[in-house]
Tab-separated table of C-alpha atoms in Angstrom:
chain	number	residue	atom	x	y	z
A	1	ASP	CA	110.641	84.880	115.143
A	2	ALA	CA	109.175	88.078	114.459
A	3	GLY	CA	106.848	88.158	112.448
A	4	ILE	CA	102.803	85.779	112.075
A	5	THR	CA	103.577	82.332	111.082
A	6	GLN	CA	101.145	79.350	110.859
A	7	SER	CA	101.349	76.005	111.084
A	8	PRO	CA	101.456	73.620	110.139
A	9	ARG	CA	102.360	74.315	106.193
A	10	TYR	CA	100.341	71.240	104.547
A	11	LYS	CA	97.762	69.260	106.474
A	12	ILE	CA	96.055	66.592	104.803
A	13	THR	CA	92.971	65.263	106.759
A	14	GLU	CA	90.401	62.466	106.487
A	15	THR	CA	86.535	63.484	105.992
A	16	GLY	CA	85.425	63.922	109.671
A	17	ARG	CA	88.799	64.154	111.450
A	18	GLN	CA	89.264	67.374	113.711
A	19	VAL	CA	92.287	69.555	113.149
A	20	THR	CA	94.008	72.933	114.297
A	21	LEU	CA	95.390	75.207	112.170
A	22	MET	CA	97.654	77.123	114.732
A	23	CYS	CA	98.883	81.195	114.219
A	24	HIS	CA	101.261	83.463	116.059
A	25	GLN	CA	102.070	86.586	116.281
A	26	THR	CA	105.038	88.658	117.748
A	27	TRP	CA	103.780	92.087	116.879
A	28	SER	CA	101.221	91.494	119.970
A	29	HIS	CA	98.433	93.315	117.278
A	30	SER	CA	94.968	93.709	119.023
A	31	TYR	CA	93.153	92.072	115.312
A	32	MET	CA	93.896	88.843	113.660
A	33	PHE	CA	92.010	87.080	111.410
A	34	TRP	CA	91.506	83.704	109.711
A	35	TYR	CA	90.737	83.801	106.034
A	36	ARG	CA	90.450	81.326	103.460
A	37	GLN	CA	91.587	80.798	99.498
A	38	ASP	CA	89.708	79.464	97.408
A	39	LEU	CA	89.583	79.681	93.085
A	40	GLY	CA	87.316	81.536	91.921
A	41	HIS	CA	85.942	83.385	95.135
A	42	GLY	CA	88.834	84.895	96.379
A	43	LEU	CA	89.555	85.776	100.187
A	44	ARG	CA	87.114	85.453	102.720
A	45	LEU	CA	86.691	85.913	105.804
A	46	ILE	CA	86.144	82.972	108.340
A	47	TYR	CA	86.698	84.605	111.910
A	48	TYR	CA	88.412	87.549	114.034
A	49	SER	CA	89.554	88.344	116.864
A	50	ALA	CA	89.061	92.425	118.403
A	51	ALA	CA	91.161	91.084	121.099
A	52	ALA	CA	92.099	88.225	123.824
A	53	ASP	CA	88.548	86.841	124.291
A	54	ILE	CA	86.708	88.442	121.878
A	55	THR	CA	85.960	86.696	118.597
A	56	ASP	CA	83.338	87.543	115.956
A	57	LYS	CA	82.033	85.614	112.725
A	58	GLY	CA	83.186	86.090	109.479
A	59	GLU	CA	81.423	85.105	105.911
A	60	VAL	CA	81.947	81.655	106.549
A	61	PRO	CA	82.208	80.672	109.814
A	62	ASP	CA	79.733	77.502	109.764
A	63	GLY	CA	81.986	74.402	110.046
A	64	TYR	CA	85.155	76.493	112.009
A	65	VAL	CA	85.802	77.191	115.935
A	66	VAL	CA	87.993	79.654	116.900
A	67	SER	CA	89.638	80.792	120.025
A	68	ARG	CA	92.119	83.673	121.883
A	69	SER	CA	92.974	82.976	125.060
A	70	LYS	CA	96.133	84.776	124.180
A	71	THR	CA	97.256	88.290	122.581
A	72	GLU	CA	99.463	86.754	120.349
A	73	ASN	CA	97.875	82.733	119.473
A	74	PHE	CA	94.640	82.512	117.552
A	75	PRO	CA	93.775	78.975	116.545
A	76	LEU	CA	90.962	77.880	113.843
A	77	THR	CA	89.609	74.795	114.429
A	78	LEU	CA	87.974	72.400	111.706
A	79	GLU	CA	85.716	70.397	114.268
A	80	SER	CA	84.682	67.443	111.939
A	81	ALA	CA	86.222	67.952	108.613
A	82	THR	CA	84.563	68.213	105.120
A	83	ARG	CA	86.015	67.949	102.025
A	84	SER	CA	84.720	71.322	101.268
A	85	GLN	CA	86.659	72.645	103.564
A	86	THR	CA	89.855	71.509	101.752
A	87	SER	CA	91.231	74.955	100.676
A	88	VAL	CA	94.637	77.620	101.604
A	89	TYR	CA	94.207	79.418	104.835
A	90	PHE	CA	95.688	82.065	106.039
A	91	CYS	CA	96.101	83.704	109.222
A	92	ALA	CA	96.633	88.080	109.442
A	93	SER	CA	96.802	90.708	112.095
A	94	SER	CA	96.663	94.133	112.101
A	95	GLU	CA	97.469	97.258	114.811
A	96	ASN	CA	93.605	98.678	116.201
A	97	ARG	CA	94.117	102.205	114.988
A	98	GLY	CA	90.419	103.249	116.346
A	99	VAL	CA	87.283	104.259	114.383
A	100	TYR	CA	90.069	104.135	110.311
A	101	SER	CA	90.922	101.049	109.092
A	102	TYR	CA	94.685	99.467	109.346
A	103	GLU	CA	96.834	97.567	107.512
A	104	GLN	CA	96.657	93.833	107.853
A	105	TYR	CA	99.965	91.291	108.109
A	106	PHE	CA	99.729	87.839	106.317
A	107	GLY	CA	101.004	84.724	107.176
A	108	PRO	CA	102.719	82.167	104.536
A	109	GLY	CA	99.073	79.658	104.261
A	110	THR	CA	98.509	76.765	105.392
A	111	ARG	CA	97.116	74.188	102.889
A	112	LEU	CA	94.690	71.964	104.259
A	113	THR	CA	93.512	68.670	102.059
A	114	VAL	CA	90.305	67.231	103.068
A	115	THR	CA	90.619	63.359	101.507
B	1	LYS	CA	77.271	88.763	94.485
B	2	ASN	CA	80.401	90.345	94.869
B	3	GLU	CA	80.757	93.794	96.718
B	4	VAL	CA	84.408	93.921	95.170
B	5	GLU	CA	85.221	93.689	91.061
B	6	GLN	CA	88.475	93.796	90.061
B	7	SER	CA	89.909	94.321	86.338
B	8	PRO	CA	91.207	92.567	84.304
B	9	GLN	CA	91.463	89.513	85.780
B	10	ASN	CA	94.455	88.301	83.716
B	11	LEU	CA	96.580	91.078	82.393
B	12	THR	CA	99.796	90.408	80.275
B	13	ALA	CA	102.651	93.189	79.887
B	14	GLN	CA	106.094	93.746	78.396
B	15	GLU	CA	108.412	95.154	80.763
B	16	GLY	CA	108.610	98.417	80.856
B	17	GLU	CA	105.111	99.107	80.233
B	18	PHE	CA	102.193	100.433	82.689
B	19	ILE	CA	100.490	99.029	83.756
B	20	THR	CA	96.278	99.991	85.573
B	21	ILE	CA	94.249	97.305	87.443
B	22	ASN	CA	90.971	98.492	88.287
B	23	CYS	CA	88.787	98.144	91.185
B	24	SER	CA	84.965	98.816	91.886
B	25	TYR	CA	83.250	98.238	94.839
B	26	SER	CA	79.440	98.449	96.085
B	27	VAL	CA	79.131	98.852	99.887
B	28	GLY	CA	80.318	101.965	102.287
B	29	ILE	CA	84.154	101.468	103.026
B	30	SER	CA	86.358	102.924	105.916
B	31	ALA	CA	89.515	101.955	103.691
B	32	LEU	CA	90.718	100.377	100.834
B	33	HIS	CA	93.449	97.653	100.789
B	34	TRP	CA	95.579	96.182	98.045
B	35	LEU	CA	97.650	93.527	98.168
B	36	GLN	CA	99.927	91.538	96.290
B	37	GLN	CA	100.170	87.306	96.089
B	38	HIS	CA	103.438	85.922	95.700
B	39	PRO	CA	103.289	82.851	92.795
B	40	GLY	CA	104.602	81.007	96.146
B	41	GLY	CA	101.093	82.228	98.127
B	42	GLY	CA	102.534	85.353	100.485
B	43	ILE	CA	100.249	87.693	101.023
B	44	VAL	CA	101.637	91.388	101.410
B	45	SER	CA	99.690	94.205	102.015
B	46	LEU	CA	101.928	97.354	99.506
B	47	PHE	CA	98.665	99.580	100.624
B	48	MET	CA	95.854	100.990	102.552
B	49	LEU	CA	93.412	104.321	100.993
B	50	SER	CA	90.313	106.070	102.413
B	51	SER	CA	90.895	108.973	100.302
B	52	GLY	CA	93.315	110.371	97.803
B	53	LYS	CA	96.329	108.544	96.475
B	54	LYS	CA	99.346	106.991	97.677
B	55	LYS	CA	102.683	106.031	96.330
B	56	HIS	CA	105.097	103.312	97.217
B	57	GLY	CA	108.200	103.112	94.307
B	58	ARG	CA	106.742	102.563	91.660
B	59	LEU	CA	103.419	101.815	92.571
B	60	ILE	CA	100.749	104.124	92.850
B	61	ALA	CA	97.065	103.821	94.528
B	62	THR	CA	94.331	106.254	93.768
B	63	ILE	CA	90.701	105.936	95.027
B	64	ASN	CA	87.551	108.220	94.308
B	65	ILE	CA	84.942	107.344	97.387
B	66	GLN	CA	82.411	109.090	95.565
B	67	GLU	CA	82.447	106.610	92.690
B	68	LYS	CA	83.622	104.112	94.723
B	69	HIS	CA	86.798	103.097	92.586
B	70	SER	CA	90.272	102.336	92.824
B	71	SER	CA	93.353	101.980	90.834
B	72	LEU	CA	96.810	100.850	91.362
B	73	HIS	CA	99.411	101.923	88.486
B	74	ILE	CA	102.419	100.484	88.268
B	75	THR	CA	105.194	101.944	86.168
B	76	ALA	CA	108.101	100.837	84.385
B	77	SER	CA	106.925	97.218	85.080
B	78	HIS	CA	109.680	94.689	85.370
B	79	PRO	CA	109.105	90.340	85.754
B	80	ARG	CA	109.555	90.878	89.264
B	81	ASP	CA	105.918	92.222	89.107
B	82	SER	CA	103.998	89.464	87.848
B	83	ALA	CA	101.617	88.398	90.832
B	84	VAL	CA	97.709	88.404	91.552
B	85	TYR	CA	97.004	91.882	92.870
B	86	ILE	CA	94.158	91.725	95.133
B	87	CYS	CA	91.957	94.887	95.730
B	88	ALA	CA	89.872	94.379	99.480
B	89	VAL	CA	87.886	97.021	101.054
B	90	ARG	CA	86.610	96.932	104.626
B	91	GLY	CA	82.944	97.254	105.220
B	92	SER	CA	81.235	99.392	107.865
B	93	GLY	CA	80.289	96.997	109.737
B	94	ASN	CA	83.835	95.517	110.029
B	95	GLN	CA	83.116	93.404	107.157
B	96	PHE	CA	86.234	93.347	104.733
B	97	TYR	CA	85.166	91.975	101.344
B	98	PHE	CA	88.231	90.958	98.714
B	99	GLY	CA	87.448	90.602	94.723
B	100	THR	CA	89.141	87.858	93.438
B	101	GLY	CA	92.330	89.286	91.895
B	102	THR	CA	94.145	90.292	89.040
B	103	SER	CA	96.812	87.972	87.473
B	104	LEU	CA	99.694	89.686	86.167
B	105	THR	CA	102.375	88.656	84.521
B	106	VAL	CA	105.328	90.548	82.901
B	107	ILE	CA	107.522	89.713	80.073
B	108	PRO	CA	111.295	90.398	80.070
């Protein structure tokens, strides 16, 4: 299906486990983003990627790892999950319109619970 | 510190009312976004603004760069407009900052 998808949609894991959240987009957008959404904080940027093999830290990158070997995929890995990483995670993508900003298209979100 | 502040945090309106949601920001920006998050959690981009005003159906967004302020207006509000509206700005250094959202409930 065209668009941006995330998997899994729901995940429960234990403290200390590694977990990977997947994000896939079919538009060939150059930019992709990972956000977490928590009550009282709104959306916060974890990592973003301007193109394949180019990633950069956002506001809250600690405890997370990303990679982008293909334009369409942008997985987010929690190397050793902690309870504070319980959150809803959103992936987004956008075109590169040069100097000026661009609209972002959001995935449906992954609700992660760390017990 | 919050780079983006929205007001009000919560808003209840009667169907048909004119609604205004405000966003103030403290950083230099290249663009401002208004997002809508439905009760089911999905997020949709409504507007992207760098100056002036944009209109889409019953929604109008304005931005005043000098005052670092934007407003989202909904005319003839409807219960299906009930959602959380989020203001977001892109700073000069590729950083994105988000407000905590305005929860709107429109009562029939």
